[in-house]
Amino acid sequence: MSSADHLTHLRCEYLVNPLGIDERVPRLSWQLASERRGARQTAYRILVASSLENLDAGTGDRWDSGRIESDQTTHVSYGGAALQSRGVCHWRVESYTDVGETLFSPPSFWTMGLLEKSDWTARWIAADPEILRRDPAAIVGTLTEPGTPACFQRSFEIRNAVKRATLYASARGVFELRANGARIGEDIFAPEWTDYEKRIHYRTYDVTRMLKAGANSLLFTLGDGWWSGYVGWQERRGRYGSLENSLLAQLEIEFADGSRQTITTDRAWQCATGPILSSDFMMGEIYDARREAGPDLPAIEVSAPHVSLVAQRAEPVRITETLEPVSRSEINPGVFLYDLGQNMTGWIRLRVEAPAGTRIQLRHGERLNPDGTLYTANLRRAKATDVYICRGDGVEVFEPHFTFHGFQYIELTASTPNAVCHTLYDKLQPRADAITGCVIHSATPPAGHFECSHAGVNRLWLNGLWSQRDNFLSVPTDCPQRDERLGWMGDAQVFFRTATCNMDVAAFFTKWMIDVEDAQTAEGVFPDVAPRLREDINYVGLGNLGGGAAWADAGVIIPYTFWRVYGDLRIVERHWNAMVKWLDWIERHNPDGLRLNKLANNYGDWLCIPSDTSFGTHSPMKNLLATAYWADDAAKMARLARALGRDAEAQRFQAMFERVRAAFQKAWLKPDGELAVTTQTAYLLALAFDLLPTEVRAQAAERLVDDLRALDWHLSTGFVGIGHLNPMLTLTGHTDVAYRLLLQESYPSWLFPVLQGASTIWERWDSWTIAGGFHKDGMNSFNHYSLGSVGEWLFRHVAGIELDPEESGYQKFVLRPFIGRGLDHARATYRTQHGEILSDWKLHGDQLTWTVRVPANCSAHIFIPSESDAPVTTDGLTLKSREGKFARCHAPAGTYTFTSTLRL
């Protein structure tokens, strides 16, 4: 027995103490933490109570599961009485361990949101257009100008002692909420991006401590956001709806004496313009600190949307880190350039001390031009410019409200009223603390960390992590800086496994898969971007048809991989019909088993070398790629159907896989293992998706290696092939080639951008080079995570932390590092839903020392790299067998150190 054993990481639907959920059967998870070898849970009991007092008394008046003989600690479905709107649920776990100890978790909780449409008594309100006409300082929100945010205010009295106060809020637009002058919550850009024609988020806030006896006030500011601002490659506002933003809010106050008071949005609210003159995600924000709220007029009531209001399922966007500049220079008189040392997403917190009316302009960019000025050519239509006009009453601090930028460099300039211009130059020298970078993204918790003996590889992994953070903002976007920022599905699926290694993205992708299904057409076609853009818009020839091979297929790939990583079948169950419709559509339009139809987009192996970026052309490579993805979709669906107990569908999709596989071989496979299409990605997909007969797999892998050798050990893969490159080389016996590619420093390679100074993953290997400068194409993002999908190989194969081939969710897993020349040390930690795994190996000459940690309540198959003619020290474990250059054993929970001989 160990008193150090304890329960931790209590979660409800992947979230910590979530407020206002609308999942009627939420799932609960926890972790057993212990340093004991073999520590495991043998049974559990869950108590859910309506009050903390009941929970403390051991009374589960909402649910008492009783003692359940099980080692399950994840996805335990609530089994109590039906949950109602506004319900408060306090819960804890009793865990019974293998040594007879009973552990009690700390209390946790969740609350229910407004589950029925009738729970909403508030009215949707909007600003009276008269406030803009009467306010000449406001920039009227026309088609071509950013909108002017409106302020909504309501005062009210509280006469009794407040027991509980809950605010529910939604908007067409994005809001910032304040009660009695203090900001409500830490959310940014709420409610977050959805297909507004299908559903709109609402958020729930506990404001109990923000209210006071006597007079109180609410002030809500409403900006464009995704609803009416610039989204995608557009020349005007309002792609998703009208230019009219609107607000819905309901404050419910419970008093100690049992009485209630409800404050709702209606025409009794006052609306006004305020200090924000204009604000847009892509264009930036103009803020005049001299202005108070403008002329007050009653708000107008507007029609409610004809879609559901749903609780947000993922972590909100928040500031997660701040960065200080690493340098400042005055590039021209009064023009100051700051370098934050890291490409990031967010905005600048400005500190300034200047006379009233001084205009501070902040321009944002990812790189510098050769002359040292700010590079903005790749922003295209995004202006990415913020302006602050000073009050002039001492030190002023400004942060934008409804905009964000992708940048590393900031250009600061100041202009002043003419009357004082001759005196201001010295005074306008920026303060030493003038600039702070505020990093924002969806606040997904950290999961993994990787480091090794090669500084460039460490930077490569970190670049992938930064690009993930910078682009996971409500949806997995392609880039944060230019006039695009869309949820491209191909980018998301190729990076998804890497993303799970870096951060806990379970709640984030649970939300996004709803966007994906919302965007599916009635015929079954998954989109290429989610949320889908409006049907009446055609973007640079892409249209909205969707169906792009490797892009639309994310609708199957992500639920499948989600299940494998998180052990969660509910996401598959909920999207199963949509996934079936997609496969039915492909089969219906491709009766011969080859995916050749002209009714869908096909981007091929996007940005491969040489690059083919045409959207609609169906070349042999694109047809091969599309067919390969169809086969892989079918194979995944067959396995998922078996996991769901859908035997007939499992047989159907297995037969579909076999038929497409046979068609693939007939069309493109030659007898000697050569493919008719000889690109690296063609071989990689054929190998990764099991499209080749067993007898020619080794030959096909040799063809791949021959291609790499012919290119002097350089890759030529694009977005689709890159994630499969090193894993397939490793698993086909070419670990040495995988390491050689990893450590390649010349173009094109993973380390090439690192050596050009990259601090994020670039869209192109050569977005900028020391020798040649900027890539001339306007599609030149310096923050695009797709080519960083090598991250999963670093965790899965270099560190060796891998899923069990038969078990999902890492309660049972594999530890098997593949070690090659060029690294003599690698260490990775990965926090799964069950606890943190460690793999830490060091190679001194031919002597390997490897330390691993298997979390409590877990077990692992251990494969120790070793020579068959030398002894292996197993730290008390029993060797079971040998498999090539690995000695195999099985490990229960605990920390172990192995030593062996390994000759590379």
XYZ file of N, CA and C in Angstrom, residues 599-697:
297
model
N -16.299 15.051 -60.584
C -17.287 15.795 -59.814
C -16.736 16.316 -58.502
N -15.445 16.187 -58.291
C -14.864 16.620 -57.022
C -13.524 17.289 -57.273
N -13.089 18.057 -56.309
C -11.758 18.664 -56.385
C -10.697 17.591 -56.213
N -9.524 17.861 -56.729
C -8.387 16.959 -56.528
C -7.125 17.808 -56.521
N -6.559 17.976 -55.345
C -5.363 18.803 -55.195
C -4.084 17.993 -55.328
N -4.228 16.678 -55.442
C -3.060 15.835 -55.538
C -2.202 15.908 -54.284
N -0.916 15.683 -54.468
C 0.038 15.783 -53.357
C 0.487 17.240 -53.290
N -0.322 18.053 -52.665
C -0.216 19.507 -52.710
C 1.197 19.983 -52.368
N 1.735 20.835 -53.247
C 3.070 21.422 -53.108
C 4.176 20.368 -53.081
N 3.945 19.261 -53.822
C 5.055 18.323 -54.007
C 6.085 18.964 -54.931
N 7.190 18.293 -55.130
C 8.281 18.852 -55.924
C 8.541 17.924 -57.120
N 8.389 18.343 -58.373
C 7.926 19.682 -58.762
C 6.452 19.839 -58.437
N 6.045 21.049 -58.118
C 4.710 21.293 -57.596
C 3.680 21.346 -58.708
N 2.549 20.682 -58.456
C 1.377 20.816 -59.311
C 0.259 21.351 -58.438
N -0.011 22.637 -58.540
C -1.025 23.254 -57.686
C -2.300 23.561 -58.436
N -2.504 22.890 -59.579
C -3.770 23.089 -60.276
C -4.877 22.405 -59.490
N -6.070 23.011 -59.503
C -7.135 22.531 -58.639
C -7.942 21.399 -59.263
N -8.214 21.462 -60.529
C -9.171 20.531 -61.098
C -8.581 19.438 -61.973
N -7.319 19.531 -62.357
C -6.727 18.576 -63.283
C -6.611 17.204 -62.646
N -7.050 16.171 -63.356
C -6.951 14.802 -62.853
C -5.835 14.092 -63.619
N -4.634 14.160 -63.089
C -3.482 13.495 -63.681
C -3.426 12.062 -63.171
N -2.581 11.207 -63.767
C -2.439 9.845 -63.234
C -2.069 9.830 -61.753
N -1.195 10.732 -61.312
C -0.824 10.760 -59.896
C -2.028 11.131 -59.036
N -2.792 12.098 -59.491
C -3.955 12.497 -58.698
C -4.997 11.382 -58.645
N -5.169 10.653 -59.749
C -6.113 9.544 -59.742
C -5.635 8.413 -58.841
N -4.331 8.148 -58.880
C -3.778 7.131 -57.982
C -3.986 7.531 -56.532
N -3.699 8.777 -56.214
C -3.847 9.256 -54.843
C -5.299 9.142 -54.393
N -6.225 9.554 -55.252
C -7.636 9.509 -54.882
C -8.095 8.080 -54.655
N -7.676 7.175 -55.519
C -8.063 5.771 -55.361
C -7.475 5.182 -54.088
N -6.235 5.518 -53.795
C -5.596 5.020 -52.575
C -6.370 5.472 -51.339
N -6.803 6.716 -51.341
C -7.553 7.212 -50.179
C -8.927 6.556 -50.075
N -9.538 6.261 -51.206
C -10.809 5.532 -51.154
C -10.601 4.163 -50.498
N -9.574 3.466 -50.919
C -9.302 2.154 -50.328
C -9.048 2.273 -48.833
N -8.272 3.263 -48.450
C -7.958 3.429 -47.023
C -9.201 3.792 -46.221
N -10.055 4.652 -46.782
C -11.321 4.954 -46.114
C -12.109 3.673 -45.855
N -12.197 2.820 -46.876
C -12.974 1.587 -46.737
C -12.375 0.675 -45.682
N -11.035 0.561 -45.658
C -10.388 -0.279 -44.647
C -10.648 0.244 -43.246
N -10.568 1.533 -43.086
C -10.837 2.131 -41.769
C -12.298 1.920 -41.363
N -13.198 2.089 -42.311
C -14.613 1.894 -42.007
C -14.903 0.442 -41.623
N -14.233 -0.494 -42.252
C -14.424 -1.903 -41.900
C -13.984 -2.162 -40.465
N -12.838 -1.613 -40.083
C -12.370 -1.824 -38.713
C -13.279 -1.125 -37.710
N -13.726 0.076 -38.031
C -14.630 0.786 -37.131
C -15.955 0.043 -36.991
N -16.449 -0.493 -38.087
C -17.703 -1.242 -38.021
C -17.547 -2.457 -37.108
N -16.414 -3.132 -37.172
C -16.189 -4.262 -36.268
C -16.168 -3.804 -34.818
N -15.533 -2.650 -34.567
C -15.472 -2.126 -33.200
C -16.859 -1.752 -32.691
N -17.739 -1.333 -33.592
C -19.097 -0.950 -33.215
C -20.057 -2.129 -33.185
N -19.574 -3.300 -33.582
C -20.457 -4.458 -33.637
C -21.384 -4.456 -34.830
N -21.017 -3.740 -35.881
C -21.832 -3.679 -37.097
C -21.242 -4.665 -38.112
N -21.500 -5.931 -37.914
C -20.818 -6.972 -38.669
C -21.118 -6.920 -40.161
N -22.369 -6.681 -40.515
C -22.714 -6.649 -41.939
C -22.000 -5.504 -42.642
N -21.953 -4.347 -41.989
C -21.254 -3.217 -42.594
C -19.751 -3.451 -42.637
N -19.232 -4.149 -41.634
C -17.806 -4.479 -41.661
C -17.479 -5.335 -42.880
N -18.341 -6.310 -43.173
C -18.111 -7.161 -44.341
C -18.227 -6.359 -45.631
N -19.199 -5.449 -45.650
C -19.391 -4.638 -46.857
C -18.172 -3.769 -47.129
N -17.670 -3.079 -46.109
C -16.540 -2.179 -46.339
C -15.245 -2.940 -46.556
N -15.117 -4.121 -45.965
C -13.932 -4.932 -46.242
C -13.938 -5.367 -47.707
N -15.115 -5.732 -48.200
C -15.222 -6.107 -49.614
C -14.930 -4.913 -50.511
N -15.390 -3.729 -50.104
C -15.099 -2.529 -50.879
C -13.591 -2.297 -50.936
N -12.921 -2.437 -49.794
C -11.468 -2.268 -49.773
C -10.792 -3.245 -50.735
N -11.190 -4.505 -50.674
C -10.547 -5.514 -51.528
C -10.771 -5.205 -53.002
N -11.968 -4.723 -53.344
C -12.266 -4.405 -54.738
C -11.448 -3.216 -55.223
N -11.357 -2.166 -54.408
C -10.583 -0.992 -54.807
C -9.101 -1.333 -54.834
N -8.659 -2.129 -53.891
C -7.254 -2.570 -53.865
C -6.896 -3.314 -55.150
N -7.793 -4.217 -55.572
C -7.546 -4.968 -56.804
C -7.517 -4.033 -58.012
N -8.415 -3.061 -58.049
C -8.431 -2.105 -59.153
C -7.164 -1.260 -59.154
N -6.709 -0.874 -57.975
C -5.470 -0.110 -57.855
C -4.306 -0.904 -58.444
N -4.201 -2.158 -58.071
C -3.093 -2.983 -58.559
C -3.173 -3.183 -60.072
N -4.379 -3.399 -60.571
C -4.534 -3.602 -62.009
C -4.131 -2.360 -62.797
N -4.465 -1.195 -62.254
C -4.201 0.052 -62.969
C -2.752 0.499 -62.869
N -2.086 0.266 -61.739
C -0.805 0.938 -61.520
C 0.355 0.045 -61.086
N 0.109 -1.212 -60.743
C 1.194 -2.050 -60.245
C 1.754 -2.937 -61.342
N 3.072 -2.900 -61.489
C 3.760 -3.789 -62.411
C 4.231 -5.030 -61.659
N 4.546 -6.108 -62.348
C 4.865 -7.373 -61.664
C 6.060 -7.301 -60.720
N 6.993 -6.422 -60.978
C 8.202 -6.378 -60.165
C 8.117 -5.396 -59.001
N 6.925 -4.922 -58.687
C 6.773 -3.999 -57.571
C 6.897 -2.547 -57.954
N 7.182 -2.253 -59.221
C 7.238 -0.870 -59.670
C 5.821 -0.374 -59.928
N 5.598 0.901 -59.661
C 4.317 1.517 -59.945
C 4.387 2.275 -61.265
N 3.246 2.372 -61.925
C 3.198 3.130 -63.178
C 3.389 4.614 -62.921
N 3.053 5.059 -61.735
C 3.345 6.427 -61.294
C 4.476 6.321 -60.295
N 5.598 6.944 -60.574
C 6.824 6.647 -59.824
C 7.215 7.722 -58.811
N 6.262 8.499 -58.336
C 6.596 9.511 -57.329
C 6.801 8.855 -55.962
N 7.492 9.570 -55.099
C 7.668 9.068 -53.739
C 6.325 8.866 -53.056
N 5.411 9.786 -53.233
C 4.124 9.679 -52.563
C 3.320 8.501 -53.085
N 3.422 8.183 -54.352
C 2.724 7.010 -54.882
C 3.160 5.749 -54.146
N 4.462 5.562 -53.989
C 4.959 4.391 -53.258
C 4.557 4.446 -51.786
N 4.601 5.616 -51.209
C 4.267 5.736 -49.787
C 2.816 5.371 -49.527
N 1.893 5.843 -50.367
C 0.498 5.521 -50.160
C 0.228 4.047 -50.405
N 0.864 3.504 -51.423
C 0.681 2.077 -51.694
C 1.143 1.236 -50.504
N 2.239 1.630 -49.869
C 2.755 0.897 -48.709
C 1.928 1.177 -47.455
N 1.644 2.432 -47.193
C 0.961 2.802 -45.958
C -0.467 2.280 -45.925
N -1.128 2.196 -47.077
C -2.534 1.801 -47.129
C -2.709 0.332 -47.501
N -1.628 -0.435 -47.474
C -1.683 -1.882 -47.712
C -2.328 -2.208 -49.050
N -1.858 -1.537 -50.091
C -2.432 -1.729 -51.411
C -1.618 -2.659 -52.293
N -0.552 -3.223 -51.750
C 0.340 -4.066 -52.534
C 0.313 -5.500 -52.015
N 0.507 -6.482 -52.892
C 0.672 -7.858 -52.420
C 1.899 -7.967 -51.513
N 1.831 -8.839 -50.546
C 2.926 -8.976 -49.583
C 4.253 -9.226 -50.285
N 4.221 -10.011 -51.348
C 5.465 -10.429 -51.988
C 6.199 -9.303 -52.709
N 5.549 -8.168 -52.967
C 6.254 -7.080 -53.663
C 6.455 -5.854 -52.779
N 6.036 -5.910 -51.518
C 6.191 -4.738 -50.646
C 7.666 -4.345 -50.493
